[in-house]
Coordinates of C-alpha atoms in Angstrom, one line a residue:
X578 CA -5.5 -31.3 26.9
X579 CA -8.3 -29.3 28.8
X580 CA -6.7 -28.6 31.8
X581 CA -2.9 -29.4 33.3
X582 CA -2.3 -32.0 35.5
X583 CA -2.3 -30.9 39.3
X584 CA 1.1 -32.3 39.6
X585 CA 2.7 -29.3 38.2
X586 CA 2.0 -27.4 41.2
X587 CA 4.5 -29.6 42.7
X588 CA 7.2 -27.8 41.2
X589 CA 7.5 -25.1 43.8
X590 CA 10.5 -23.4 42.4
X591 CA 9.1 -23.1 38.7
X592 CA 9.8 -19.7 37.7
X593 CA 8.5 -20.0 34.3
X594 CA 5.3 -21.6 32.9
X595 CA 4.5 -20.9 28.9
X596 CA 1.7 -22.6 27.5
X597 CA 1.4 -20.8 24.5
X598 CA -1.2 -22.0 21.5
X599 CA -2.7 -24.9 23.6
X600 CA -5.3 -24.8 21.6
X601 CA -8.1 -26.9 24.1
X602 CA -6.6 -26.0 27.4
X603 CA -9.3 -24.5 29.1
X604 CA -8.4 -24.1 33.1
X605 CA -5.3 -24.2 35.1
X606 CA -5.2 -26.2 38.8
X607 CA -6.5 -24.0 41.1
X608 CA -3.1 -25.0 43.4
X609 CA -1.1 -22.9 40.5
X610 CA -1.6 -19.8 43.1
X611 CA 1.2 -21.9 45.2
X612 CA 3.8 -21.4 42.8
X613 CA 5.4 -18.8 45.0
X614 CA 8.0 -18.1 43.3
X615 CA 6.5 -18.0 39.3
X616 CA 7.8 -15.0 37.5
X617 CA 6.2 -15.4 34.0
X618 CA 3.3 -17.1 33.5
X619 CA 2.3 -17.5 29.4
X620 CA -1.0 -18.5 28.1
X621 CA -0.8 -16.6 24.8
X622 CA -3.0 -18.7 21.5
X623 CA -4.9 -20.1 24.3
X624 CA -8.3 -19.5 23.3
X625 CA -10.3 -22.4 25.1
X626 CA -9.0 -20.6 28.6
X627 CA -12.3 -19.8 30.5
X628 CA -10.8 -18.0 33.4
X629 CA -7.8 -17.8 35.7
X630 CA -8.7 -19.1 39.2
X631 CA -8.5 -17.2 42.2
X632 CA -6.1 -16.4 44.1
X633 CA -3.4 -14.9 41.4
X634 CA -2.6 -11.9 43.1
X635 CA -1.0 -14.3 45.6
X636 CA 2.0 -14.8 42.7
X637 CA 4.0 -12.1 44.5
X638 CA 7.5 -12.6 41.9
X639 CA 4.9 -12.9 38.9
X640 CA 6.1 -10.2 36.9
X641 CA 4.9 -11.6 33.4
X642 CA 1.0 -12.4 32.6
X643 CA 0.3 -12.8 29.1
X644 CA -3.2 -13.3 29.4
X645 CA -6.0 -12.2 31.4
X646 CA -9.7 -14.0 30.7
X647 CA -12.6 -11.6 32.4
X648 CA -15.5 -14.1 33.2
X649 CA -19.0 -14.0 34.7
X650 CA -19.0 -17.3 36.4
X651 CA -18.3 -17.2 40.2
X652 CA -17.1 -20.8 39.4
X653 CA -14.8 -22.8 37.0
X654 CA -15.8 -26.2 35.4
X655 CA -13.3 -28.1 37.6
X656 CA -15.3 -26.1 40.7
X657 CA -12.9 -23.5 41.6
X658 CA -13.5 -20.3 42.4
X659 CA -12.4 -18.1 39.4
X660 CA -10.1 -14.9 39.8
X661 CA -12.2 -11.7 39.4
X662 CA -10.0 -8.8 37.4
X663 CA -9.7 -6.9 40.1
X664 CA -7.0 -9.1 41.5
X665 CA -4.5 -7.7 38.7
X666 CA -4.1 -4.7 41.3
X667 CA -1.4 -6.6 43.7
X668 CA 0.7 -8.1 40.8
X669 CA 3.2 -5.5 39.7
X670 CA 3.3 -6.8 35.9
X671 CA 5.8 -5.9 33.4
X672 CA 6.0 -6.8 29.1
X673 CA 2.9 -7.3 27.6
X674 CA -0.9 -8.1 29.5
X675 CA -3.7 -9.3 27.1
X676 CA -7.4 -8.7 28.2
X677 CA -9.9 -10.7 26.7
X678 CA -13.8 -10.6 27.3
X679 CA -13.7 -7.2 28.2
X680 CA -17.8 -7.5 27.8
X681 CA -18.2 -9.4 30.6
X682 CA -17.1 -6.7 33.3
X683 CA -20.6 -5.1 34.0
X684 CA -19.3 -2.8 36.6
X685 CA -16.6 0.2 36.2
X686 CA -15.8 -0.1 39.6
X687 CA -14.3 -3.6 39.2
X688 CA -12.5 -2.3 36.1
X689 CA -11.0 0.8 37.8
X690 CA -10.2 -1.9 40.6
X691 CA -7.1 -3.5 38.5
X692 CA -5.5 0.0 38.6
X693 CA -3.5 -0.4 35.2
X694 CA -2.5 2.9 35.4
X695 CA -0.3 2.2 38.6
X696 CA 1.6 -0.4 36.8
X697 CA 4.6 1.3 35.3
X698 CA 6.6 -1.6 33.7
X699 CA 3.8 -2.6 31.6
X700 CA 4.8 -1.6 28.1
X701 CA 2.1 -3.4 26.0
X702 CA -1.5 -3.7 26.6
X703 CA -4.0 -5.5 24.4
X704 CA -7.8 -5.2 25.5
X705 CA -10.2 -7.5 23.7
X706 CA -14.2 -7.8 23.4
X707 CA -15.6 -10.5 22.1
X708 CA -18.6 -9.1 19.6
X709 CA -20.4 -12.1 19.7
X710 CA -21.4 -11.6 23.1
X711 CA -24.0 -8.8 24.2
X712 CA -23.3 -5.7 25.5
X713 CA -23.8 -1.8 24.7
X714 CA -21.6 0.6 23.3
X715 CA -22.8 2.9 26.7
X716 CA -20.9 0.0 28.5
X717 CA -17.9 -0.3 26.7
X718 CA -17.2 3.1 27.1
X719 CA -17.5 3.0 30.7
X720 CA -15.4 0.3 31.2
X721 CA -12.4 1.4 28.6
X722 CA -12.8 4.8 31.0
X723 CA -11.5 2.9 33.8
X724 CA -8.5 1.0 32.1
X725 CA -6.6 3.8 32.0
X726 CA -2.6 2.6 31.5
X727 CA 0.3 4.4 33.0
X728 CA 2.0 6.6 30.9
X729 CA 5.2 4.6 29.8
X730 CA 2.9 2.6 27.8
X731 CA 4.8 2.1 24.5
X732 CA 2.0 -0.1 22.8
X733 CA -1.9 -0.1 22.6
X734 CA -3.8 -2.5 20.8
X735 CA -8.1 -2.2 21.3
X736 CA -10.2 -4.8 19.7
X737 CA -13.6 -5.2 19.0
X738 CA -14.7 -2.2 21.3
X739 CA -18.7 -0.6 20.6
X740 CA -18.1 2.5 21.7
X741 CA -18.8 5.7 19.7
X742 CA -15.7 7.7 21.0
X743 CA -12.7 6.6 23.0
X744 CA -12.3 8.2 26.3
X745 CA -10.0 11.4 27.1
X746 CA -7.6 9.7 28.0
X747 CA -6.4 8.5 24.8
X748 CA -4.9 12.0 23.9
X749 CA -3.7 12.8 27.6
X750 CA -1.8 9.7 28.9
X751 CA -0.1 7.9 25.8
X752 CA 2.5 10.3 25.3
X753 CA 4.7 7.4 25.4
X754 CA 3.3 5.5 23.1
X755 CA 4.7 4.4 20.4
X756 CA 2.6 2.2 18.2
X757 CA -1.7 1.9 18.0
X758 CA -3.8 -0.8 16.9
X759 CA -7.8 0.4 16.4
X760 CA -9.5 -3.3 14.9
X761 CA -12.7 -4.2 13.9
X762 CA -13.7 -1.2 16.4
X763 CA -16.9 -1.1 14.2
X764 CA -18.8 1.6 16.1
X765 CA -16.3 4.5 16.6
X766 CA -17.6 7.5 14.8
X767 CA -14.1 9.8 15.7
X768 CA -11.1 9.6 16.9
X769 CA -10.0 12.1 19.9
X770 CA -6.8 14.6 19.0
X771 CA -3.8 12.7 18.0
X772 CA -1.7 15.8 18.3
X773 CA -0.3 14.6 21.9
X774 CA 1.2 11.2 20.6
X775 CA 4.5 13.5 20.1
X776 CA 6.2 9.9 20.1
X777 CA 3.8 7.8 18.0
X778 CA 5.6 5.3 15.1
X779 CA 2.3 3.2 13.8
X780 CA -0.5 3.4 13.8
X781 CA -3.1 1.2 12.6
X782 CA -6.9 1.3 11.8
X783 CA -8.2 -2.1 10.7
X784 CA -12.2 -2.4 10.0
X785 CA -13.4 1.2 11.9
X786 CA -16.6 1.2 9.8
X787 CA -18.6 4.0 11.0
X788 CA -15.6 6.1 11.0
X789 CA -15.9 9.1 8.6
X790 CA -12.8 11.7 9.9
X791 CA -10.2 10.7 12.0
X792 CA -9.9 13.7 13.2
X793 CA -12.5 16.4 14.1
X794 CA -10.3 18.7 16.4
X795 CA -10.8 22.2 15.2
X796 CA -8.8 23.4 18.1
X797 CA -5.5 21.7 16.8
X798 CA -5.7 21.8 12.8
X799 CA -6.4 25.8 12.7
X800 CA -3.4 27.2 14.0
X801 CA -1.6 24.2 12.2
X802 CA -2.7 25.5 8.9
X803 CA -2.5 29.5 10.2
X804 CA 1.1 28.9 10.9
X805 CA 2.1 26.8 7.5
X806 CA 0.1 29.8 5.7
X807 CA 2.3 32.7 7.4
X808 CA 5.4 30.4 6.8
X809 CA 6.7 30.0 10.0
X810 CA 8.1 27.6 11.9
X811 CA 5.9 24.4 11.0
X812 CA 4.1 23.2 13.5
X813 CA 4.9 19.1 13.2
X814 CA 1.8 16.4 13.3
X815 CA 2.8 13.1 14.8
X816 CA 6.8 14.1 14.0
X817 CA 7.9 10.3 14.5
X818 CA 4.8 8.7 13.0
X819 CA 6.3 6.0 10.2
X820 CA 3.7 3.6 9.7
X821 CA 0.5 4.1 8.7
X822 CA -2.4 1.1 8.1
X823 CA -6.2 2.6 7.2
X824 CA -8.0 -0.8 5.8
X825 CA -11.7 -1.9 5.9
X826 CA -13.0 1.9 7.1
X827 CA -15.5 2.0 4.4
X828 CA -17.2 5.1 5.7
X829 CA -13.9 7.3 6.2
X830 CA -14.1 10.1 3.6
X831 CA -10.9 12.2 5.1
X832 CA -8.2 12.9 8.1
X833 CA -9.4 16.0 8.4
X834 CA -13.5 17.0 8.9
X835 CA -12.3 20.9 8.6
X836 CA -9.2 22.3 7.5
X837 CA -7.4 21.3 5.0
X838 CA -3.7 20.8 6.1
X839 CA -1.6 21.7 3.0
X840 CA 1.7 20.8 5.1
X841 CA 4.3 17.7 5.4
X842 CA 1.7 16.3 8.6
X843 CA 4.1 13.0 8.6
X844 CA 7.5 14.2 8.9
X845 CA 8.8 10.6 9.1
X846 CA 6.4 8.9 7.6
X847 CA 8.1 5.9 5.8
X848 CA 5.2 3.5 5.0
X849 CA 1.2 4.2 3.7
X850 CA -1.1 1.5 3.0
X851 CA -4.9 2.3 2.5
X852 CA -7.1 -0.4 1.6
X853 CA -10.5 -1.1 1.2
X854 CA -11.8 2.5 1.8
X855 CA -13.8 3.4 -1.5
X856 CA -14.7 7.0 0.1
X857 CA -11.8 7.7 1.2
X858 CA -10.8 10.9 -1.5
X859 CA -8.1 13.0 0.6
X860 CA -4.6 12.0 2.3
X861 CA -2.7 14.7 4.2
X862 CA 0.5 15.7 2.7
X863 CA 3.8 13.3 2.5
X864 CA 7.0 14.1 3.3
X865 CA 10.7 13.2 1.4
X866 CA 10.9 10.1 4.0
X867 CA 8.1 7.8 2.9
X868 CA 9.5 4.5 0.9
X869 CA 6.6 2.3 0.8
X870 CA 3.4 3.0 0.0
X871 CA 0.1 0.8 -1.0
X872 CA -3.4 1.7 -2.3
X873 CA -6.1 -1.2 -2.9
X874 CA -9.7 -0.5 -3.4
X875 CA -9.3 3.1 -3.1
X876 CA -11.7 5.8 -5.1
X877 CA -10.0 7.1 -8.3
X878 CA -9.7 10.3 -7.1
X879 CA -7.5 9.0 -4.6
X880 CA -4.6 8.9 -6.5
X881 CA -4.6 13.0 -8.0
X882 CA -5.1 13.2 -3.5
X883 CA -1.9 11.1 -3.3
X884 CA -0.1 12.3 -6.1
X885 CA -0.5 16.3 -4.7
X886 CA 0.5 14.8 -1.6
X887 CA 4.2 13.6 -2.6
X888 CA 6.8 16.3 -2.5
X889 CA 7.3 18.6 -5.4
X890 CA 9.7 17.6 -7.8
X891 CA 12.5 20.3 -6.8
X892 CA 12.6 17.3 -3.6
X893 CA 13.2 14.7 -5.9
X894 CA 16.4 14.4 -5.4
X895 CA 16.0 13.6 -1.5
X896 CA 13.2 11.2 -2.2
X897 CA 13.8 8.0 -0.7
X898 CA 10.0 6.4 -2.2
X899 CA 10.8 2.8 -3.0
X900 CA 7.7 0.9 -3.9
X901 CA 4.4 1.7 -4.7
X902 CA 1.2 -1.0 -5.2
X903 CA -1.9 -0.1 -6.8
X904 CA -4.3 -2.6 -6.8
X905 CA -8.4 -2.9 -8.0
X906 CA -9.0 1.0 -9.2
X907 CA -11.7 -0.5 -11.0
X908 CA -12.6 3.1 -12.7
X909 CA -9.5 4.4 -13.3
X910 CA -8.6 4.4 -17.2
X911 CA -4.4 6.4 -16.2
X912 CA -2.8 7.3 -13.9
X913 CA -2.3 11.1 -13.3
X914 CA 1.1 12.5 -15.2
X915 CA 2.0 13.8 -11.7
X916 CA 2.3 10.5 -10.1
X917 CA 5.2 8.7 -11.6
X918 CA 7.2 12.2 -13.0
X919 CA 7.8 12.6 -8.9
X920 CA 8.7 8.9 -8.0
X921 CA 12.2 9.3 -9.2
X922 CA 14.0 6.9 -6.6
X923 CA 11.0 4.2 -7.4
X924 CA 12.6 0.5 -7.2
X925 CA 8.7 -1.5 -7.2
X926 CA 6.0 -0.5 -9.0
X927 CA 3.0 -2.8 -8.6
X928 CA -0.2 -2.1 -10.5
X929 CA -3.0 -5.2 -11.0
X930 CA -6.6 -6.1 -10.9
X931 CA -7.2 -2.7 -12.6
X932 CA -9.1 -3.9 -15.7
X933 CA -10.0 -0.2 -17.1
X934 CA -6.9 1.2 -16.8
X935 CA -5.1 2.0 -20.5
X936 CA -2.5 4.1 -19.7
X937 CA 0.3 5.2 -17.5
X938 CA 1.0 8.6 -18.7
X939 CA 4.5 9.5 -19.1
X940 CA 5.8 12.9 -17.2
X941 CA 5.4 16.4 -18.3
X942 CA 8.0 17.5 -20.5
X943 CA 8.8 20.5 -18.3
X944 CA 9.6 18.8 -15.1
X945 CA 13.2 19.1 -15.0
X946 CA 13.8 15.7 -13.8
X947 CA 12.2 13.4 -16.4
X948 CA 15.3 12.6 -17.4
X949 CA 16.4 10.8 -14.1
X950 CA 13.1 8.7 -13.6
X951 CA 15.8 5.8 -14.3
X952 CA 16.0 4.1 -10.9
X953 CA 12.8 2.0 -11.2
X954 CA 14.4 -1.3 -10.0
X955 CA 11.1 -3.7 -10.2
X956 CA 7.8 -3.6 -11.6
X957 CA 4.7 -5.9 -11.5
X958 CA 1.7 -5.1 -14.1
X959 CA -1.2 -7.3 -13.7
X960 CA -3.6 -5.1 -16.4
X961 CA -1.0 -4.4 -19.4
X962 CA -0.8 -0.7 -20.1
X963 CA 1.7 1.5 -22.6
X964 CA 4.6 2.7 -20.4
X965 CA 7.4 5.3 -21.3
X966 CA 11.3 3.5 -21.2
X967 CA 12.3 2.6 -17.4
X968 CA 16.0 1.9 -18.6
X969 CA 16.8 0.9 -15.3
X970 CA 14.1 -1.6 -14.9
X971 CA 15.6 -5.1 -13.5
X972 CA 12.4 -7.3 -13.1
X973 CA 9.2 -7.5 -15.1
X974 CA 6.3 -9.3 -14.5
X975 CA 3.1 -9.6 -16.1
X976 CA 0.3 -12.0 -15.0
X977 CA -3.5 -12.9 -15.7
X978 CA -4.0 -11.1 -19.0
X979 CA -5.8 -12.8 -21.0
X980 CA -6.0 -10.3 -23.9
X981 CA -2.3 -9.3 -24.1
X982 CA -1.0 -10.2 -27.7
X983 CA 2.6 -8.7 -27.7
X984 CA 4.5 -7.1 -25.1
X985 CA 5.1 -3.5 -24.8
X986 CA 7.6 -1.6 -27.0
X987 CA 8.6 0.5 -24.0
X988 CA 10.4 -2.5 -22.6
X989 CA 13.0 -2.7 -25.6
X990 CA 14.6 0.5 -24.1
X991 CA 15.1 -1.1 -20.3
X992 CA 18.8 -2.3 -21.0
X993 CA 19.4 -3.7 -17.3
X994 CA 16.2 -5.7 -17.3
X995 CA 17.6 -8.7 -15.9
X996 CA 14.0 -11.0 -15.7
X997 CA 11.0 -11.1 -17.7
X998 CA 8.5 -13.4 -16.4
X999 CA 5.3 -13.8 -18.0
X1000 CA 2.1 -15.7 -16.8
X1001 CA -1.4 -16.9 -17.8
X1002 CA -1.2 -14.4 -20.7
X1003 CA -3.5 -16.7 -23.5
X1004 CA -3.4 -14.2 -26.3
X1005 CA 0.6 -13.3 -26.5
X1006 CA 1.4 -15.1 -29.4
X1007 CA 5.1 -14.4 -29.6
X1008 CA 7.9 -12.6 -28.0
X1009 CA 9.0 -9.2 -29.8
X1010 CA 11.7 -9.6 -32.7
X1011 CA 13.6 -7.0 -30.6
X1012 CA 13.7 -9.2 -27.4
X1013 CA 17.7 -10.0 -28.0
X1014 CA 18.6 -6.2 -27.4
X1015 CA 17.9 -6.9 -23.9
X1016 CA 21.5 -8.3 -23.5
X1017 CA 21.4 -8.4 -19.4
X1018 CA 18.4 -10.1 -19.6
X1019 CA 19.3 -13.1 -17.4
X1020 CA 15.9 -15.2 -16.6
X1021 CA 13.2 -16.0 -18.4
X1022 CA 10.0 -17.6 -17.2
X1023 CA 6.5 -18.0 -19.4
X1024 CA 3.9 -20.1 -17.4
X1025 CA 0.9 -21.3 -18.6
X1026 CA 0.7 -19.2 -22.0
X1027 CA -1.0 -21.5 -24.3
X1028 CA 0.1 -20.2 -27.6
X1029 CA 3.2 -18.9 -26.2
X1030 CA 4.9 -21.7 -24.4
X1031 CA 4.6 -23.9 -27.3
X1032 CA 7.1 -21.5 -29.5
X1033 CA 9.7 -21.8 -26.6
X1034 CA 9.8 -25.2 -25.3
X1035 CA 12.6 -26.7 -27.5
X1036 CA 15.7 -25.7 -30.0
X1037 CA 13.5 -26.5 -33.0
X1038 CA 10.7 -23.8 -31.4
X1039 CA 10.1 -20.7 -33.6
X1040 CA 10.7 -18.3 -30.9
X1041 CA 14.0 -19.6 -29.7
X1042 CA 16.3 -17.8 -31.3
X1043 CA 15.0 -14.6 -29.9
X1044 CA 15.8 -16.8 -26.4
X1045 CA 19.4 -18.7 -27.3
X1046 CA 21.4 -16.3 -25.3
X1047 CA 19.3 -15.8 -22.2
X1048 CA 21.5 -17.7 -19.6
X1049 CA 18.3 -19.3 -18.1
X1050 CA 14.7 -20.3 -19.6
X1051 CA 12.0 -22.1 -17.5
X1052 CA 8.8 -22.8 -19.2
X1053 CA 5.8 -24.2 -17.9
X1054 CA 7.5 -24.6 -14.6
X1055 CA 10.4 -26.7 -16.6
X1056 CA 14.0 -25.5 -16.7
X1057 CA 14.7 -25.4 -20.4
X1058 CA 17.9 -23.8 -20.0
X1059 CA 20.4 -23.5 -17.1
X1060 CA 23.5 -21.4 -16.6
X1061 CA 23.9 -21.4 -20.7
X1062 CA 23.4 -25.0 -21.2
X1063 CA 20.7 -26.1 -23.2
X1064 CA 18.7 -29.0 -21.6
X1065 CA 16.3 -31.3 -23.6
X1066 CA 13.4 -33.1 -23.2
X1067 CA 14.9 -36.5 -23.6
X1068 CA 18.1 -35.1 -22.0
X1069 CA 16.5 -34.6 -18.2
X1070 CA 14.5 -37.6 -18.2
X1071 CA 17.7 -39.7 -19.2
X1072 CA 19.4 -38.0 -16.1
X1073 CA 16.4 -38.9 -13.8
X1074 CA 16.6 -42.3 -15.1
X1075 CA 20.3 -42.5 -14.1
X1076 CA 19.9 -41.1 -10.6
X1077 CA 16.7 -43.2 -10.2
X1078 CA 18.7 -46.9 -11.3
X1079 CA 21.3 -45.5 -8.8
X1080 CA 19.3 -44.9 -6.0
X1081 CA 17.9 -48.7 -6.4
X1082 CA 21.5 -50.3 -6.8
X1083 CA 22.2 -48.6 -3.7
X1084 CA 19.4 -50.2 -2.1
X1085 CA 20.2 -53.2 -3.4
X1086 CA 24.0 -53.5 -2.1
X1087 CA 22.6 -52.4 1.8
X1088 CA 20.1 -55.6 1.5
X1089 CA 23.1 -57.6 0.2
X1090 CA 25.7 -56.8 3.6
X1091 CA 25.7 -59.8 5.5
X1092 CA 24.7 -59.7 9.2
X1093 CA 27.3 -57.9 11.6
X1094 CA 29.2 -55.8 8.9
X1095 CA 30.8 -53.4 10.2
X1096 CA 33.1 -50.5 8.4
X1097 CA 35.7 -49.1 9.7
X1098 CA 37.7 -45.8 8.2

């Protein structure tokens, strides 16, 4: 459906129109501006739309706009006039306002014209270019300048924008804010002072290619470092920031161009994922709060960066660090002994598609708390590599390699594993002769292991009496085993027989019932 039927502008006491995700709409009636009494009006998904037609600002009770399409075109297909963006300046909108096409206002003056900044229910703004289209990164600027928001802003999302710098703005009127999107913002060089965003939670930075510091601002990080060196008060960096996204920056090489900030700069941070940023070789510090963190396609050096960055082991006891992925260090032959001797709360550990790395060091004898790296709860290990005991490991996974030929000793010592799943290893030949310590060992999968799968698919297999006692066995994507109960070959397929000859007998007796039968209880 291109456009709506004029007849819904018949319904002059519809107070809410959503038209989200269709997909070919391209215009509304120009008669929708008669809806007088239209409080939300939602075009979200729709990516056809060409314009809005004139006249919106009439909606006096529309409180809700989704979606806002900037055009060029004095006219719409269907011939009406379409609504410029200045028109935005009589609605008094609330929730969330999408601006897309952003490239197509040529003049700040019609962009200051919308007066965003006098609108102080809206809590979410999202403004769009559409990089396909011309435009300079001179005009860009100009017109982000003018679409300044009101400061009870709570959520800013800017895509696709050319400029080289975001306007002053960005520091002085988001106080309020409280989570960021930067995407595919591919010609921002730096990032204006983030100090101010005292109530930022998340912040994201998707595809900022040119960008090489994220911050540059002198003025902010030397008496930040001054006061941690004099110990002080600390002064605190985005103290409610919990979420941070860096992926796809390929030229970012730090946070910081000048000082080196030594101190917790993420109080609250809780979650870390950098991806895709092969410079990238410093991280400011992390605090006791973070639980999640992943790094994929980062430089090697990266992880001695991270691993200085975690709290010192006499903290370890307030950790609250959950799960860490490492993914694609393509260099990296370990892993620095001060990573994992500090990650003593760890539940996931995640670590594939490394193919040099040969070890994952165990902790230096004289860290006090070696002893209590025991609340490891999951691990995944793509690229096989000797590990010291996790006795309280519950779930191992291996997957994809193809020159594994026994598992790890290491794993004989993780008494509350609970299941060992193995996949598209070709090489492992058989499971350990120790496997039946592992007496919580609950569920056991092996997939696609061609000289393993073989040695556990029946009774009569070599390798199953390592196996007899594990509750439940599923090989090759078949249960072999469930709850205990041993179930053969011949067994399930005499069972699917049965419930197949049912199923057809019960056919059978509806075609049978006479015309008119009726049951009664």
């Amino acid at each position: 459906m291109k456009m709506l039927p004029d007849e819904i502008t018949k319904l002059v006491n519809l107070q809410v129109l959503i038209l989200d995700y269709c997909g070919q709409l391209q215009e509304l009636p120009r008669d929708i501006v008669k809806l007088s009494h239209l409080e939300c009006l939602s075009l979200d998904g729709c990516c056809a739309l060409r314009g809005l037609p004139s006249g919106i600002r009439k909606l006096a009770c529309l409180k809700e706009l989704s979606t806002f399409v900037v055009t060029t075109v004095a006219h719409l297909e269907s011939g009406a006039t379409a609504a410029k963006f200045s028109e935005l300046k009589d609605l008094n909108l609330s929730g969330r306002l999408t601006v897309t096409n952003l490239e197509s206002l040529k003049e700040k003056a019609e962009a200051e014209a919308s007066s965003l900044k006098t609108k102080p229910n809206l809590r979410a703004l999202e403004l769009m270019w559409d990089s396909d289209q011309e435009a300079s990164a001179a005009g860009d600027f100009r017109t982000l300048e003018a679409l300044e928001p009101h400061e009870n802003l709570k959520e800013l999302m800017i895509r696709e924008y050319r400029g080289c710098s975001l306007p002053t703005w960005f520091s002085s009127s988001l106080k309020n804010v409280v989570i960021i999107r930067l995407e595919c913002c591919v010609g921002l060089q730096y990032l204006p002072s983030l100090g101010p965003l005292v109530s930022l939670e998340e912040l994201t930075l998707h595809f900022l290619t040119h960008l090489e510091y994220i911050q540059q601002d002198e003025a902010f990080a030397a008496p930040l470092a001054s006061t941690c060196n004099n110990n002080n008060n600390i002064v605190q960096y985005l103290p409610r920031l919990k979420s941070l996204s860096i992926t796809g920056c390929s030229n970012l090489i730090s946070w910081w161009s000048t000082t080196k900030i030594e101190v917790p700069l993420f109080p609250c941070l809780s979650s870390l994922d950098i991806s895709y940023s092969e410079k990238l070789v410093s991280i400011p510090r992390l605090s006791v709060h973070v639980e999640t963190v992943g790094l994929s396609s980062v430089k090697s050096e990266l992880l001695g960066e991270f691993a200085a960055s975690l709290p010192p082991p006499h903290c370890s006891t307030q950790s609250r660090f959950k799960s860490l992925r490492i993914e694609w260090l393509e260099g990296q032959r370990m892993l620095v002994p001060e990573l994992l001797s500090q990650l003593v709360s760890l539940e996931y550990l995640c670590i594939q598609f490394c193919p040099n790395l040969m070890t994952l060091s165990p902790p230096p004898a004289d860290i006090p708390s070696q002893q209590n790296v025991t609340c490891l709860q999951s691990v995944t290990n793509n690229n096989m590599a000797p590990l010291y005991a996790l006795p309280a490991l519950l779930r191992f996974e291996i997957n994809s390699l193809h020159s594994l030929e026994c598992l790890p000793d290491w794993l004989q010592h993780s008494s509350k594993l609970q299941l060992l799943d193995v996949t598209f290893c070709d090489d492992l030949v058989c499971l350990p002769e120790w496997l039946p310590k592992l007496t919580a060992l609950e569920n056991l999968e092996v997939h696609s292991c061609a000289r393993l799968s073989p040695r556990l698919e029946s009774r009569m297999a070599e390798d199953w009496p390592k196996v007899a006692r594990i509750p439940n066995i599923k090989i090759n994507g078949r249960m072999v085993q469930r709850n205990g109960n041993y179930l053969a070959v011949e067994e399930e397929e005499e069972q699917e027989d049965q419930y197949q000859e049912q199923e057809a007998e019960g056919e059978e007796d509806d075609q049978e019932l006479p015309t008119g039968t009726q049951f009664s209880r």
